[in-house]
Amino acid sequence: MATASMEDYLERIYQLIEDKGYARVSDIADTLEVHPSSVTKMVQKLDKSGYVVYEKYRGLILTSKGNKIGKRLVYRHELLEEFLQLIGVDESFIYQDVEGIEHHISWDAIDRIGDLVQYFKDDPARLNALNNYHKEEE
């Protein structure tokens, strides 16, 4: 099982590969705002755990296991952002809030949040009712 830190790296590696076609240690370090030596240590740990294949000075690729988890982690992050936007959380708090909760919520809860987001997206009148409720409570 991946730790919260491992999940952050896998999520970022997956996103970099999706966006650029590759992920280098320097790219990961820049986007996570950590030292390259920290990235190297984590990438080696991810390699030993079977999430990536890492070759010094050559870069890394996600294994099928790493790709599957990376994709799911990105989905979780994006879903939580969408949910917080939907319920009216101020945009300036959303990223930090998602970072704070994404590692502390079960996949069952994520599935239920996905159901709720879909419920509101399926009928805009529901979302309008929620927004009106917020306005009344202010």
mmCIF file of N, CA and C in Angstrom:
data_model
loop_
_atom_site.group_PDB
_atom_site.id
_atom_site.type_symbol
_atom_site.label_atom_id
_atom_site.label_comp_id
_atom_site.label_asym_id
_atom_site.label_seq_id
_atom_site.Cartn_x
_atom_site.Cartn_y
_atom_site.Cartn_z
ATOM 1 N N MET A 1 0.839 -1.186 0.000
ATOM 2 C CA MET A 1 0.000 0.000 0.000
ATOM 3 C C MET A 1 0.884 1.251 0.000
ATOM 4 N N ALA A 2 0.529 2.189 -0.836
ATOM 5 C CA ALA A 2 1.296 3.420 -0.958
ATOM 6 C C ALA A 2 0.997 4.361 0.212
ATOM 7 N N THR A 3 2.040 5.046 0.685
ATOM 8 C CA THR A 3 1.864 6.060 1.713
ATOM 9 C C THR A 3 1.320 7.332 1.060
ATOM 10 N N ALA A 4 0.914 8.304 1.883
ATOM 11 C CA ALA A 4 0.409 9.574 1.357
ATOM 12 C C ALA A 4 1.468 10.250 0.483
ATOM 13 N N SER A 5 2.710 10.201 0.918
ATOM 14 C CA SER A 5 3.786 10.810 0.147
ATOM 15 C C SER A 5 3.988 10.085 -1.186
ATOM 16 N N MET A 6 3.945 8.758 -1.145
ATOM 17 C CA MET A 6 4.071 7.980 -2.376
ATOM 18 C C MET A 6 2.925 8.320 -3.325
ATOM 19 N N GLU A 7 1.724 8.475 -2.776
ATOM 20 C CA GLU A 7 0.567 8.833 -3.600
ATOM 21 C C GLU A 7 0.774 10.185 -4.272
ATOM 22 N N ASP A 8 1.302 11.165 -3.535
ATOM 23 C CA ASP A 8 1.550 12.482 -4.129
ATOM 24 C C ASP A 8 2.501 12.370 -5.321
ATOM 25 N N TYR A 9 3.547 11.580 -5.158
ATOM 26 C CA TYR A 9 4.511 11.397 -6.242
ATOM 27 C C TYR A 9 3.870 10.658 -7.424
ATOM 28 N N LEU A 10 3.149 9.601 -7.147
ATOM 29 C CA LEU A 10 2.505 8.842 -8.232
ATOM 30 C C LEU A 10 1.513 9.709 -9.001
ATOM 31 N N GLU A 11 0.750 10.502 -8.270
ATOM 32 C CA GLU A 11 -0.222 11.403 -8.908
ATOM 33 C C GLU A 11 0.501 12.383 -9.822
ATOM 34 N N ARG A 12 1.586 12.960 -9.326
ATOM 35 C CA ARG A 12 2.318 13.952 -10.113
ATOM 36 C C ARG A 12 3.019 13.305 -11.305
ATOM 37 N N ILE A 13 3.616 12.138 -11.109
ATOM 38 C CA ILE A 13 4.273 11.426 -12.214
ATOM 39 C C ILE A 13 3.249 11.104 -13.297
ATOM 40 N N TYR A 14 2.093 10.604 -12.890
ATOM 41 C CA TYR A 14 1.040 10.279 -13.847
ATOM 42 C C TYR A 14 0.648 11.527 -14.643
ATOM 43 N N GLN A 15 0.447 12.641 -13.948
ATOM 44 C CA GLN A 15 0.048 13.883 -14.626
ATOM 45 C C GLN A 15 1.123 14.359 -15.596
ATOM 46 N N LEU A 16 2.371 14.293 -15.190
ATOM 47 C CA LEU A 16 3.460 14.717 -16.075
ATOM 48 C C LEU A 16 3.514 13.863 -17.333
ATOM 49 N N ILE A 17 3.387 12.566 -17.160
ATOM 50 C CA ILE A 17 3.423 11.668 -18.321
ATOM 51 C C ILE A 17 2.233 11.935 -19.233
ATOM 52 N N GLU A 18 1.062 12.176 -18.648
ATOM 53 C CA GLU A 18 -0.116 12.495 -19.458
ATOM 54 C C GLU A 18 0.070 13.807 -20.216
ATOM 55 N N ASP A 19 0.648 14.811 -19.549
ATOM 56 C CA ASP A 19 0.799 16.141 -20.150
ATOM 57 C C ASP A 19 1.973 16.234 -21.121
ATOM 58 N N LYS A 20 3.119 15.661 -20.739
ATOM 59 C CA LYS A 20 4.342 15.842 -21.508
ATOM 60 C C LYS A 20 4.821 14.585 -22.232
ATOM 61 N N GLY A 21 4.303 13.438 -21.818
ATOM 62 C CA GLY A 21 4.756 12.186 -22.405
ATOM 63 C C GLY A 21 5.903 11.553 -21.637
ATOM 64 N N TYR A 22 6.414 12.245 -20.637
ATOM 65 C CA TYR A 22 7.519 11.728 -19.830
ATOM 66 C C TYR A 22 7.537 12.455 -18.490
ATOM 67 N N ALA A 23 8.283 11.898 -17.553
ATOM 68 C CA ALA A 23 8.487 12.522 -16.245
ATOM 69 C C ALA A 23 9.938 12.345 -15.850
ATOM 70 N N ARG A 24 10.634 13.445 -15.709
ATOM 71 C CA ARG A 24 12.026 13.410 -15.264
ATOM 72 C C ARG A 24 12.083 13.818 -13.798
ATOM 73 N N VAL A 25 13.150 13.435 -13.143
ATOM 74 C CA VAL A 25 13.329 13.792 -11.736
ATOM 75 C C VAL A 25 13.228 15.301 -11.558
ATOM 76 N N SER A 26 13.848 16.063 -12.441
ATOM 77 C CA SER A 26 13.820 17.523 -12.314
ATOM 78 C C SER A 26 12.404 18.080 -12.469
ATOM 79 N N ASP A 27 11.606 17.491 -13.373
ATOM 80 C CA ASP A 27 10.216 17.931 -13.550
ATOM 81 C C ASP A 27 9.401 17.659 -12.289
ATOM 82 N N ILE A 28 9.595 16.486 -11.729
ATOM 83 C CA ILE A 28 8.866 16.106 -10.509
ATOM 84 C C ILE A 28 9.257 17.042 -9.371
ATOM 85 N N ALA A 29 10.558 17.298 -9.236
ATOM 86 C CA ALA A 29 11.049 18.189 -8.180
ATOM 87 C C ALA A 29 10.451 19.583 -8.326
ATOM 88 N N ASP A 30 10.421 20.087 -9.542
ATOM 89 C CA ASP A 30 9.867 21.426 -9.784
ATOM 90 C C ASP A 30 8.391 21.500 -9.419
ATOM 91 N N THR A 31 7.615 20.520 -9.855
ATOM 92 C CA THR A 31 6.165 20.588 -9.632
ATOM 93 C C THR A 31 5.775 20.311 -8.185
ATOM 94 N N LEU A 32 6.573 19.511 -7.485
ATOM 95 C CA LEU A 32 6.277 19.231 -6.073
ATOM 96 C C LEU A 32 7.024 20.182 -5.128
ATOM 97 N N GLU A 33 7.895 21.007 -5.722
ATOM 98 C CA GLU A 33 8.685 21.971 -4.961
ATOM 99 C C GLU A 33 9.525 21.283 -3.879
ATOM 100 N N VAL A 34 10.261 20.252 -4.302
ATOM 101 C CA VAL A 34 11.178 19.531 -3.426
ATOM 102 C C VAL A 34 12.527 19.423 -4.131
ATOM 103 N N HIS A 35 13.540 19.015 -3.396
ATOM 104 C CA HIS A 35 14.871 18.848 -3.970
ATOM 105 C C HIS A 35 14.925 17.593 -4.840
ATOM 106 N N PRO A 36 15.682 17.651 -5.922
ATOM 107 C CA PRO A 36 15.829 16.476 -6.778
ATOM 108 C C PRO A 36 16.304 15.235 -6.018
ATOM 109 N N SER A 37 17.141 15.423 -5.006
ATOM 110 C CA SER A 37 17.617 14.261 -4.245
ATOM 111 C C SER A 37 16.458 13.571 -3.514
ATOM 112 N N SER A 38 15.481 14.355 -3.062
ATOM 113 C CA SER A 38 14.294 13.776 -2.421
ATOM 114 C C SER A 38 13.484 12.980 -3.431
ATOM 115 N N VAL A 39 13.383 13.508 -4.643
ATOM 116 C CA VAL A 39 12.647 12.816 -5.698
ATOM 117 C C VAL A 39 13.348 11.503 -6.023
ATOM 118 N N THR A 40 14.659 11.543 -6.157
ATOM 119 C CA THR A 40 15.416 10.327 -6.476
ATOM 120 C C THR A 40 15.167 9.245 -5.425
ATOM 121 N N LYS A 41 15.199 9.617 -4.157
ATOM 122 C CA LYS A 41 14.957 8.641 -3.089
ATOM 123 C C LYS A 41 13.554 8.053 -3.197
ATOM 124 N N MET A 42 12.568 8.910 -3.441
ATOM 125 C CA MET A 42 11.191 8.418 -3.528
ATOM 126 C C MET A 42 10.998 7.563 -4.779
ATOM 127 N N VAL A 43 11.577 7.964 -5.891
ATOM 128 C CA VAL A 43 11.450 7.193 -7.128
ATOM 129 C C VAL A 43 12.085 5.811 -6.953
ATOM 130 N N GLN A 44 13.186 5.751 -6.235
ATOM 131 C CA GLN A 44 13.808 4.452 -5.954
ATOM 132 C C GLN A 44 12.880 3.589 -5.096
ATOM 133 N N LYS A 45 12.213 4.207 -4.130
ATOM 134 C CA LYS A 45 11.260 3.482 -3.289
ATOM 135 C C LYS A 45 10.066 3.010 -4.129
ATOM 136 N N LEU A 46 9.584 3.869 -5.026
ATOM 137 C CA LEU A 46 8.477 3.495 -5.910
ATOM 138 C C LEU A 46 8.883 2.366 -6.849
ATOM 139 N N ASP A 47 10.125 2.393 -7.275
ATOM 140 C CA ASP A 47 10.646 1.321 -8.130
ATOM 141 C C ASP A 47 10.652 -0.004 -7.367
ATOM 142 N N LYS A 48 11.151 0.008 -6.158
ATOM 143 C CA LYS A 48 11.188 -1.211 -5.337
ATOM 144 C C LYS A 48 9.791 -1.734 -5.028
ATOM 145 N N SER A 49 8.811 -0.824 -4.950
ATOM 146 C CA SER A 49 7.430 -1.212 -4.650
ATOM 147 C C SER A 49 6.650 -1.620 -5.900
ATOM 148 N N GLY A 50 7.284 -1.506 -7.064
ATOM 149 C CA GLY A 50 6.647 -1.960 -8.296
ATOM 150 C C GLY A 50 5.726 -0.955 -8.968
ATOM 151 N N TYR A 51 5.842 0.327 -8.601
ATOM 152 C CA TYR A 51 4.992 1.352 -9.204
ATOM 153 C C TYR A 51 5.640 2.013 -10.425
ATOM 154 N N VAL A 52 6.964 2.083 -10.431
ATOM 155 C CA VAL A 52 7.693 2.669 -11.556
ATOM 156 C C VAL A 52 8.892 1.789 -11.889
ATOM 157 N N VAL A 53 9.417 2.008 -13.084
ATOM 158 C CA VAL A 53 10.712 1.435 -13.460
ATOM 159 C C VAL A 53 11.632 2.634 -13.617
ATOM 160 N N TYR A 54 12.670 2.661 -12.807
ATOM 161 C CA TYR A 54 13.579 3.801 -12.780
ATOM 162 C C TYR A 54 14.989 3.356 -13.139
ATOM 163 N N GLU A 55 15.574 4.078 -14.076
ATOM 164 C CA GLU A 55 16.968 3.858 -14.437
ATOM 165 C C GLU A 55 17.698 5.183 -14.272
ATOM 166 N N LYS A 56 18.713 5.160 -13.431
ATOM 167 C CA LYS A 56 19.483 6.367 -13.162
ATOM 168 C C LYS A 56 19.956 7.003 -14.475
ATOM 169 N N TYR A 57 19.765 8.301 -14.575
ATOM 170 C CA TYR A 57 20.137 9.117 -15.735
ATOM 171 C C TYR A 57 19.301 8.837 -16.989
ATOM 172 N N ARG A 58 18.353 7.928 -16.923
ATOM 173 C CA ARG A 58 17.546 7.608 -18.098
ATOM 174 C C ARG A 58 16.082 7.971 -17.894
ATOM 175 N N GLY A 59 15.656 8.188 -16.670
ATOM 176 C CA GLY A 59 14.277 8.537 -16.423
ATOM 177 C C GLY A 59 13.477 7.395 -15.839
ATOM 178 N N LEU A 60 12.174 7.525 -15.926
ATOM 179 C CA LEU A 60 11.307 6.524 -15.327
ATOM 180 C C LEU A 60 10.031 6.372 -16.125
ATOM 181 N N ILE A 61 9.406 5.230 -15.952
ATOM 182 C CA ILE A 61 8.092 4.978 -16.528
ATOM 183 C C ILE A 61 7.231 4.337 -15.446
ATOM 184 N N LEU A 62 5.941 4.530 -15.559
ATOM 185 C CA LEU A 62 5.015 3.884 -14.643
ATOM 186 C C LEU A 62 4.800 2.439 -15.078
ATOM 187 N N THR A 63 4.732 1.549 -14.133
ATOM 188 C CA THR A 63 4.326 0.177 -14.429
ATOM 189 C C THR A 63 2.811 0.185 -14.608
ATOM 190 N N SER A 64 2.234 -0.923 -15.014
ATOM 191 C CA SER A 64 0.772 -0.962 -15.142
ATOM 192 C C SER A 64 0.121 -0.705 -13.783
ATOM 193 N N LYS A 65 0.719 -1.234 -12.723
ATOM 194 C CA LYS A 65 0.229 -0.998 -11.355
ATOM 195 C C LYS A 65 0.324 0.496 -11.015
ATOM 196 N N GLY A 66 1.450 1.117 -11.312
ATOM 197 C CA GLY A 66 1.636 2.543 -11.048
ATOM 198 C C GLY A 66 0.715 3.409 -11.872
ATOM 199 N N ASN A 67 0.502 3.022 -13.122
ATOM 200 C CA ASN A 67 -0.381 3.778 -14.003
ATOM 201 C C ASN A 67 -1.823 3.719 -13.503
ATOM 202 N N LYS A 68 -2.244 2.537 -13.105
ATOM 203 C CA LYS A 68 -3.611 2.357 -12.604
ATOM 204 C C LYS A 68 -3.848 3.202 -11.354
ATOM 205 N N ILE A 69 -2.903 3.150 -10.429
ATOM 206 C CA ILE A 69 -3.052 3.926 -9.192
ATOM 207 C C ILE A 69 -2.938 5.419 -9.475
ATOM 208 N N GLY A 70 -1.997 5.810 -10.312
ATOM 209 C CA GLY A 70 -1.840 7.223 -10.665
ATOM 210 C C GLY A 70 -3.113 7.789 -11.256
ATOM 211 N N LYS A 71 -3.722 7.043 -12.165
ATOM 212 C CA LYS A 71 -4.962 7.485 -12.798
ATOM 213 C C LYS A 71 -6.072 7.657 -11.752
ATOM 214 N N ARG A 72 -6.148 6.709 -10.837
ATOM 215 C CA ARG A 72 -7.184 6.777 -9.799
ATOM 216 C C ARG A 72 -6.933 7.940 -8.834
ATOM 217 N N LEU A 73 -5.672 8.213 -8.533
ATOM 218 C CA LEU A 73 -5.335 9.324 -7.647
ATOM 219 C C LEU A 73 -5.680 10.664 -8.289
ATOM 220 N N VAL A 74 -5.425 10.808 -9.573
ATOM 221 C CA VAL A 74 -5.786 12.033 -10.280
ATOM 222 C C VAL A 74 -7.306 12.187 -10.288
ATOM 223 N N TYR A 75 -8.018 11.096 -10.535
ATOM 224 C CA TYR A 75 -9.490 11.128 -10.497
ATOM 225 C C TYR A 75 -9.974 11.595 -9.127
ATOM 226 N N ARG A 76 -9.397 11.031 -8.063
ATOM 227 C CA ARG A 76 -9.805 11.406 -6.703
ATOM 228 C C ARG A 76 -9.596 12.897 -6.478
ATOM 229 N N HIS A 77 -8.446 13.400 -6.864
ATOM 230 C CA HIS A 77 -8.128 14.812 -6.671
ATOM 231 C C HIS A 77 -9.108 15.699 -7.444
ATOM 232 N N GLU A 78 -9.306 15.368 -8.711
ATOM 233 C CA GLU A 78 -10.199 16.182 -9.542
ATOM 234 C C GLU A 78 -11.638 16.113 -9.051
ATOM 235 N N LEU A 79 -12.087 14.939 -8.602
ATOM 236 C CA LEU A 79 -13.440 14.788 -8.083
ATOM 237 C C LEU A 79 -13.637 15.630 -6.826
ATOM 238 N N LEU A 80 -12.667 15.601 -5.924
ATOM 239 C CA LEU A 80 -12.782 16.401 -4.707
ATOM 240 C C LEU A 80 -12.802 17.893 -5.027
ATOM 241 N N GLU A 81 -11.993 18.323 -5.991
ATOM 242 C CA GLU A 81 -12.035 19.727 -6.415
ATOM 243 C C GLU A 81 -13.419 20.076 -6.960
ATOM 244 N N GLU A 82 -13.950 19.222 -7.815
ATOM 245 C CA GLU A 82 -15.260 19.459 -8.405
ATOM 246 C C GLU A 82 -16.344 19.512 -7.327
ATOM 247 N N PHE A 83 -16.274 18.603 -6.379
ATOM 248 C CA PHE A 83 -17.244 18.562 -5.283
ATOM 249 C C PHE A 83 -17.197 19.852 -4.468
ATOM 250 N N LEU A 84 -16.008 20.292 -4.108
ATOM 251 C CA LEU A 84 -15.883 21.508 -3.307
ATOM 252 C C LEU A 84 -16.370 22.733 -4.080
ATOM 253 N N GLN A 85 -16.106 22.781 -5.381
ATOM 254 C CA GLN A 85 -16.632 23.868 -6.210
ATOM 255 C C GLN A 85 -18.152 23.820 -6.223
ATOM 256 N N LEU A 86 -18.680 22.636 -6.399
ATOM 257 C CA LEU A 86 -20.116 22.431 -6.487
ATOM 258 C C LEU A 86 -20.840 22.906 -5.231
ATOM 259 N N ILE A 87 -20.267 22.628 -4.079
ATOM 260 C CA ILE A 87 -20.939 23.006 -2.837
ATOM 261 C C ILE A 87 -20.614 24.437 -2.403
ATOM 262 N N GLY A 88 -19.854 25.148 -3.236
ATOM 263 C CA GLY A 88 -19.660 26.572 -3.005
ATOM 264 C C GLY A 88 -18.457 26.975 -2.175
ATOM 265 N N VAL A 89 -17.465 26.082 -2.055
ATOM 266 C CA VAL A 89 -16.251 26.452 -1.328
ATOM 267 C C VAL A 89 -15.500 27.500 -2.143
ATOM 268 N N ASP A 90 -15.009 28.514 -1.473
ATOM 269 C CA ASP A 90 -14.252 29.590 -2.110
ATOM 270 C C ASP A 90 -13.077 28.993 -2.887
ATOM 271 N N GLU A 91 -12.913 29.411 -4.137
ATOM 272 C CA GLU A 91 -11.853 28.886 -5.017
ATOM 273 C C GLU A 91 -10.465 28.984 -4.390
ATOM 274 N N SER A 92 -10.230 30.012 -3.606
ATOM 275 C CA SER A 92 -8.897 30.196 -3.024
ATOM 276 C C SER A 92 -8.554 29.135 -1.979
ATOM 277 N N PHE A 93 -9.550 28.394 -1.499
ATOM 278 C CA PHE A 93 -9.312 27.349 -0.496
ATOM 279 C C PHE A 93 -9.295 25.938 -1.078
ATOM 280 N N ILE A 94 -9.795 25.780 -2.275
ATOM 281 C CA ILE A 94 -10.045 24.434 -2.784
ATOM 282 C C ILE A 94 -8.791 23.574 -2.884
ATOM 283 N N TYR A 95 -7.740 24.068 -3.496
ATOM 284 C CA TYR A 95 -6.536 23.238 -3.671
ATOM 285 C C TYR A 95 -5.994 22.788 -2.319
ATOM 286 N N GLN A 96 -5.857 23.717 -1.399
ATOM 287 C CA GLN A 96 -5.323 23.386 -0.084
ATOM 288 C C GLN A 96 -6.246 22.415 0.649
ATOM 289 N N ASP A 97 -7.553 22.607 0.535
ATOM 290 C CA ASP A 97 -8.501 21.691 1.179
ATOM 291 C C ASP A 97 -8.386 20.285 0.607
ATOM 292 N N VAL A 98 -8.310 20.187 -0.706
ATOM 293 C CA VAL A 98 -8.181 18.863 -1.335
ATOM 294 C C VAL A 98 -6.890 18.196 -0.889
ATOM 295 N N GLU A 99 -5.799 18.941 -0.882
ATOM 296 C CA GLU A 99 -4.523 18.376 -0.436
ATOM 297 C C GLU A 99 -4.623 17.889 1.007
ATOM 298 N N GLY A 100 -5.417 18.579 1.809
ATOM 299 C CA GLY A 100 -5.553 18.218 3.205
ATOM 300 C C GLY A 100 -6.411 16.989 3.457
ATOM 301 N N ILE A 101 -7.375 16.734 2.561
ATOM 302 C CA ILE A 101 -8.302 15.623 2.831
ATOM 303 C C ILE A 101 -8.104 14.405 1.942
ATOM 304 N N GLU A 102 -7.449 14.545 0.806
ATOM 305 C CA GLU A 102 -7.441 13.453 -0.162
ATOM 306 C C GLU A 102 -6.798 12.165 0.342
ATOM 307 N N HIS A 103 -5.888 12.260 1.282
ATOM 308 C CA HIS A 103 -5.241 11.050 1.795
ATOM 309 C C HIS A 103 -5.944 10.486 3.030
ATOM 310 N N HIS A 104 -6.994 11.161 3.467
ATOM 311 C CA HIS A 104 -7.660 10.778 4.711
ATOM 312 C C HIS A 104 -9.118 10.413 4.500
ATOM 313 N N ILE A 105 -9.445 10.029 3.292
ATOM 314 C CA ILE A 105 -10.824 9.707 2.966
ATOM 315 C C ILE A 105 -10.843 8.349 2.255
ATOM 316 N N SER A 106 -11.811 7.538 2.590
ATOM 317 C CA SER A 106 -11.865 6.190 2.020
ATOM 318 C C SER A 106 -12.315 6.233 0.560
ATOM 319 N N TRP A 107 -12.005 5.163 -0.150
ATOM 320 C CA TRP A 107 -12.462 5.061 -1.534
ATOM 321 C C TRP A 107 -13.980 4.914 -1.583
ATOM 322 N N ASP A 108 -14.572 4.344 -0.550
ATOM 323 C CA ASP A 108 -16.029 4.271 -0.472
ATOM 324 C C ASP A 108 -16.618 5.679 -0.404
ATOM 325 N N ALA A 109 -16.015 6.542 0.413
ATOM 326 C CA ALA A 109 -16.482 7.928 0.498
ATOM 327 C C ALA A 109 -16.296 8.637 -0.847
ATOM 328 N N ILE A 110 -15.189 8.366 -1.520
ATOM 329 C CA ILE A 110 -14.956 8.961 -2.841
ATOM 330 C C ILE A 110 -16.062 8.532 -3.804
ATOM 331 N N ASP A 111 -16.423 7.255 -3.768
ATOM 332 C CA ASP A 111 -17.503 6.773 -4.642
ATOM 333 C C ASP A 111 -18.818 7.487 -4.343
ATOM 334 N N ARG A 112 -19.119 7.700 -3.058
ATOM 335 C CA ARG A 112 -20.369 8.386 -2.690
ATOM 336 C C ARG A 112 -20.330 9.852 -3.109
ATOM 337 N N ILE A 113 -19.176 10.481 -2.960
ATOM 338 C CA ILE A 113 -19.033 11.873 -3.410
ATOM 339 C C ILE A 113 -19.222 11.936 -4.922
ATOM 340 N N GLY A 114 -18.686 10.961 -5.633
ATOM 341 C CA GLY A 114 -18.889 10.898 -7.086
ATOM 342 C C GLY A 114 -20.361 10.778 -7.433
ATOM 343 N N ASP A 115 -21.094 9.958 -6.665
ATOM 344 C CA ASP A 115 -22.539 9.826 -6.872
ATOM 345 C C ASP A 115 -23.240 11.160 -6.647
ATOM 346 N N LEU A 116 -22.846 11.857 -5.594
ATOM 347 C CA LEU A 116 -23.476 13.139 -5.270
ATOM 348 C C LEU A 116 -23.191 14.194 -6.338
ATOM 349 N N VAL A 117 -21.960 14.248 -6.794
ATOM 350 C CA VAL A 117 -21.609 15.188 -7.870
ATOM 351 C C VAL A 117 -22.452 14.880 -9.105
ATOM 352 N N GLN A 118 -22.558 13.610 -9.456
ATOM 353 C CA GLN A 118 -23.353 13.226 -10.626
ATOM 354 C C GLN A 118 -24.829 13.572 -10.431
ATOM 355 N N TYR A 119 -25.331 13.377 -9.221
ATOM 356 C CA TYR A 119 -26.717 13.703 -8.885
ATOM 357 C C TYR A 119 -27.010 15.174 -9.181
ATOM 358 N N PHE A 120 -26.112 16.048 -8.786
ATOM 359 C CA PHE A 120 -26.311 17.479 -9.042
ATOM 360 C C PHE A 120 -26.099 17.828 -10.511
ATOM 361 N N LYS A 121 -25.168 17.172 -11.181
ATOM 362 C CA LYS A 121 -24.921 17.455 -12.588
ATOM 363 C C LYS A 121 -26.068 16.967 -13.484
ATOM 364 N N ASP A 122 -26.743 15.895 -13.055
ATOM 365 C CA ASP A 122 -27.830 15.340 -13.853
ATOM 366 C C ASP A 122 -29.048 16.257 -13.923
ATOM 367 N N ASP A 123 -29.215 17.113 -12.929
ATOM 368 C CA ASP A 123 -30.389 17.990 -12.896
ATOM 369 C C ASP A 123 -29.969 19.358 -12.372
ATOM 370 N N PRO A 124 -29.770 20.318 -13.268
ATOM 371 C CA PRO A 124 -29.335 21.654 -12.850
ATOM 372 C C PRO A 124 -30.268 22.308 -11.822
ATOM 373 N N ALA A 125 -31.537 21.907 -11.788
ATOM 374 C CA ALA A 125 -32.466 22.473 -10.803
ATOM 375 C C ALA A 125 -32.011 22.116 -9.385
ATOM 376 N N ARG A 126 -31.424 20.943 -9.221
ATOM 377 C CA ARG A 126 -30.913 20.546 -7.901
ATOM 378 C C ARG A 126 -29.772 21.460 -7.472
ATOM 379 N N LEU A 127 -28.897 21.750 -8.408
ATOM 380 C CA LEU A 127 -27.775 22.628 -8.103
ATOM 381 C C LEU A 127 -28.267 24.041 -7.805
ATOM 382 N N ASN A 128 -29.250 24.501 -8.555
ATOM 383 C CA ASN A 128 -29.830 25.819 -8.290
ATOM 384 C C ASN A 128 -30.460 25.863 -6.900
ATOM 385 N N ALA A 129 -31.141 24.796 -6.514
ATOM 386 C CA ALA A 129 -31.752 24.735 -5.185
ATOM 387 C C ALA A 129 -30.668 24.808 -4.105
ATOM 388 N N LEU A 130 -29.550 24.109 -4.315
ATOM 389 C CA LEU A 130 -28.445 24.149 -3.362
ATOM 390 C C LEU A 130 -27.876 25.566 -3.270
ATOM 391 N N ASN A 131 -27.671 26.197 -4.412
ATOM 392 C CA ASN A 131 -27.141 27.562 -4.427
ATOM 393 C C ASN A 131 -28.079 28.539 -3.742
ATOM 394 N N ASN A 132 -29.386 28.364 -3.976
ATOM 395 C CA ASN A 132 -30.368 29.218 -3.317
ATOM 396 C C ASN A 132 -30.346 29.009 -1.812
ATOM 397 N N TYR A 133 -30.174 27.771 -1.390
ATOM 398 C CA TYR A 133 -30.086 27.466 0.037
ATOM 399 C C TYR A 133 -28.888 28.186 0.663
ATOM 400 N N HIS A 134 -27.755 28.154 -0.027
ATOM 401 C CA HIS A 134 -26.562 28.850 0.470
ATOM 402 C C HIS A 134 -26.830 30.344 0.625
ATOM 403 N N LYS A 135 -27.488 30.926 -0.364
ATOM 404 C CA LYS A 135 -27.777 32.367 -0.328
ATOM 405 C C LYS A 135 -28.702 32.706 0.842
ATOM 406 N N GLU A 136 -29.665 31.854 1.112
ATOM 407 C CA GLU A 136 -30.583 32.090 2.226
ATOM 408 C C GLU A 136 -29.869 32.006 3.560
ATOM 409 N N GLU A 137 -28.864 31.144 3.648
ATOM 410 C CA GLU A 137 -28.152 30.948 4.913
ATOM 411 C C GLU A 137 -27.121 32.043 5.184
ATOM 412 N N GLU A 138 -26.752 32.790 4.180
ATOM 413 C CA GLU A 138 -25.726 33.844 4.353
ATOM 414 C C GLU A 138 -26.247 35.035 5.048
#
